[in-house]
């Protein structure tokens, strides 16, 4: 359990050697303690026996010599015994207690108590009591005193009646004090020295073990750990080169296989088998760093109308088409770097020493990639739009190239598709203006930058104004007058179109009340509504609330939705339009003829009027094809019970033609351009009529 917790904190390549060293140190300390402790006990026993035996031996010798009166001979023997460096004190005291022989000459003639107290610092009274007991008990006193520091041996001596006038049958004694602490200290030093020598040998062995461990285990672990750290940082080019049949080589082999699979998984598009966004970024960044002085060409390709194909034939069909296009792209691009960003967006990247002439290359590329493709026995015509950026050197990056080519592609789509656009300073300025305009649009309603103008709609038979189309305009304090063609796409892209759309409905309601105040009751106003508003689940309820707030009759406004927008989500759109019809709002189909509506959907829509797109009106009556087309639209509308409004009427002859073929209404510059509400009001009050 403890080891598992330690492994959560420390790597095994550090923990294992540390564990070995710690184990070695603990073993050494235990060994030293055990050896010193057992050695001390052994020494105590050994030295105690030695001192006791010495005391007994000296007792016999002194009694014998004292009996003969030859004490001087013992003094010589005492010198030999005192040569033992561990004997702290040795003396013989007569029955009176006076020291007569001593290893310390300064003690001769002194009382034994003084010598004892000077030598034995701790509890000398025990020894004094032992001496006083010799008159009753003649045994030898031999003990370890002073907490194990000293061994004391005291042996009684019987003095006879010699010529030196010593009293017979009197008991003296001999005292030996042995320095046990000094012996133990020396023993400890020997043990420690022994441990040091053994420690040196074991240290050498430990170093040898560590070297082997480091070579066989730690270095291999380190290489695996370093590789894993590189992988964690996102470097999937790392490989662990460990040879052998050990476990680490096996682990390294498995990791290498996983890296290879992971590298393919995260860098290759699963559907088409070419590089994905991450793979493109990695490959292109590497090429930018390697070839620093080359021209870099980044081509952003988007398939035109892929969403329509997907919606029509299904996503499985769309996936097959993307796979087929990727194969075609591989074939056409050759050895250039290609990849799929996602959806129907593809990339071609290559480098060149000389600045490439892209016009011919791009024309050939678009031609080669476009054309008919057979998917599941279904022939599909493929067209594409491309944004291109060219930069020299390594000062750029994948993201900068992607950003610039994406901007170029955006303007290519706006131009009409099936073409390529090269990013340049002009586009850069346009994009900067677009970004600036986007920021302004976020507060345009609040800052009152938007305003409405009205273009009259006239009855072709009477020539009178019967309605008007409300058109949104914008004038910014920073950018001045901004064209709807510029700001409306941004409103749609950012989702602001819903907020602005509700602003338009409210402003129209206010202006209708303004017309009423000026005695104009019969005029209706049509309002263009974006598909994002139609899809808003609260759209109908919000419109009802606005009409109620301004007390405007629902029949006073008309909702215009383009044919193309209506066909994006036909079921949902038809449902919403029916709800609007139920509350009294008429529905107009705008730009009719430019979309892809089917008659089945058209007849299901609660439509009151069809607006014929200006692109068909501008060439009548001079174009036979457009004449037939406009006549067909009017006849179709009449057969379905719809009225028609011709947009973009700019010539008298167009008015005459529309009257002749049975058109109902018209609007265009021939009568009036869009005007502010006061001018529009004056046109009605002055009863200005269509002159034709």
JSON list of C-alpha atoms in Angstrom, two decimals, residues 57 227 319 449 495 521 580:
[
{"chain": "A", "resi": 57, "resn": "UNK", "atom": "CA", "xyz": [44.25, -13.83, 42.79]},
{"chain": "A", "resi": 227, "resn": "UNK", "atom": "CA", "xyz": [8.80, 9.72, -25.68]},
{"chain": "A", "resi": 319, "resn": "UNK", "atom": "CA", "xyz": [-20.17, 10.90, -48.70]},
{"chain": "A", "resi": 449, "resn": "UNK", "atom": "CA", "xyz": [-28.29, 53.70, -38.44]},
{"chain": "A", "resi": 495, "resn": "UNK", "atom": "CA", "xyz": [-27.79, 36.06, -37.34]},
{"chain": "A", "resi": 521, "resn": "UNK", "atom": "CA", "xyz": [-56.03, 54.51, -45.40]},
{"chain": "A", "resi": 580, "resn": "UNK", "atom": "CA", "xyz": [-49.66, 34.16, -41.26]}
]
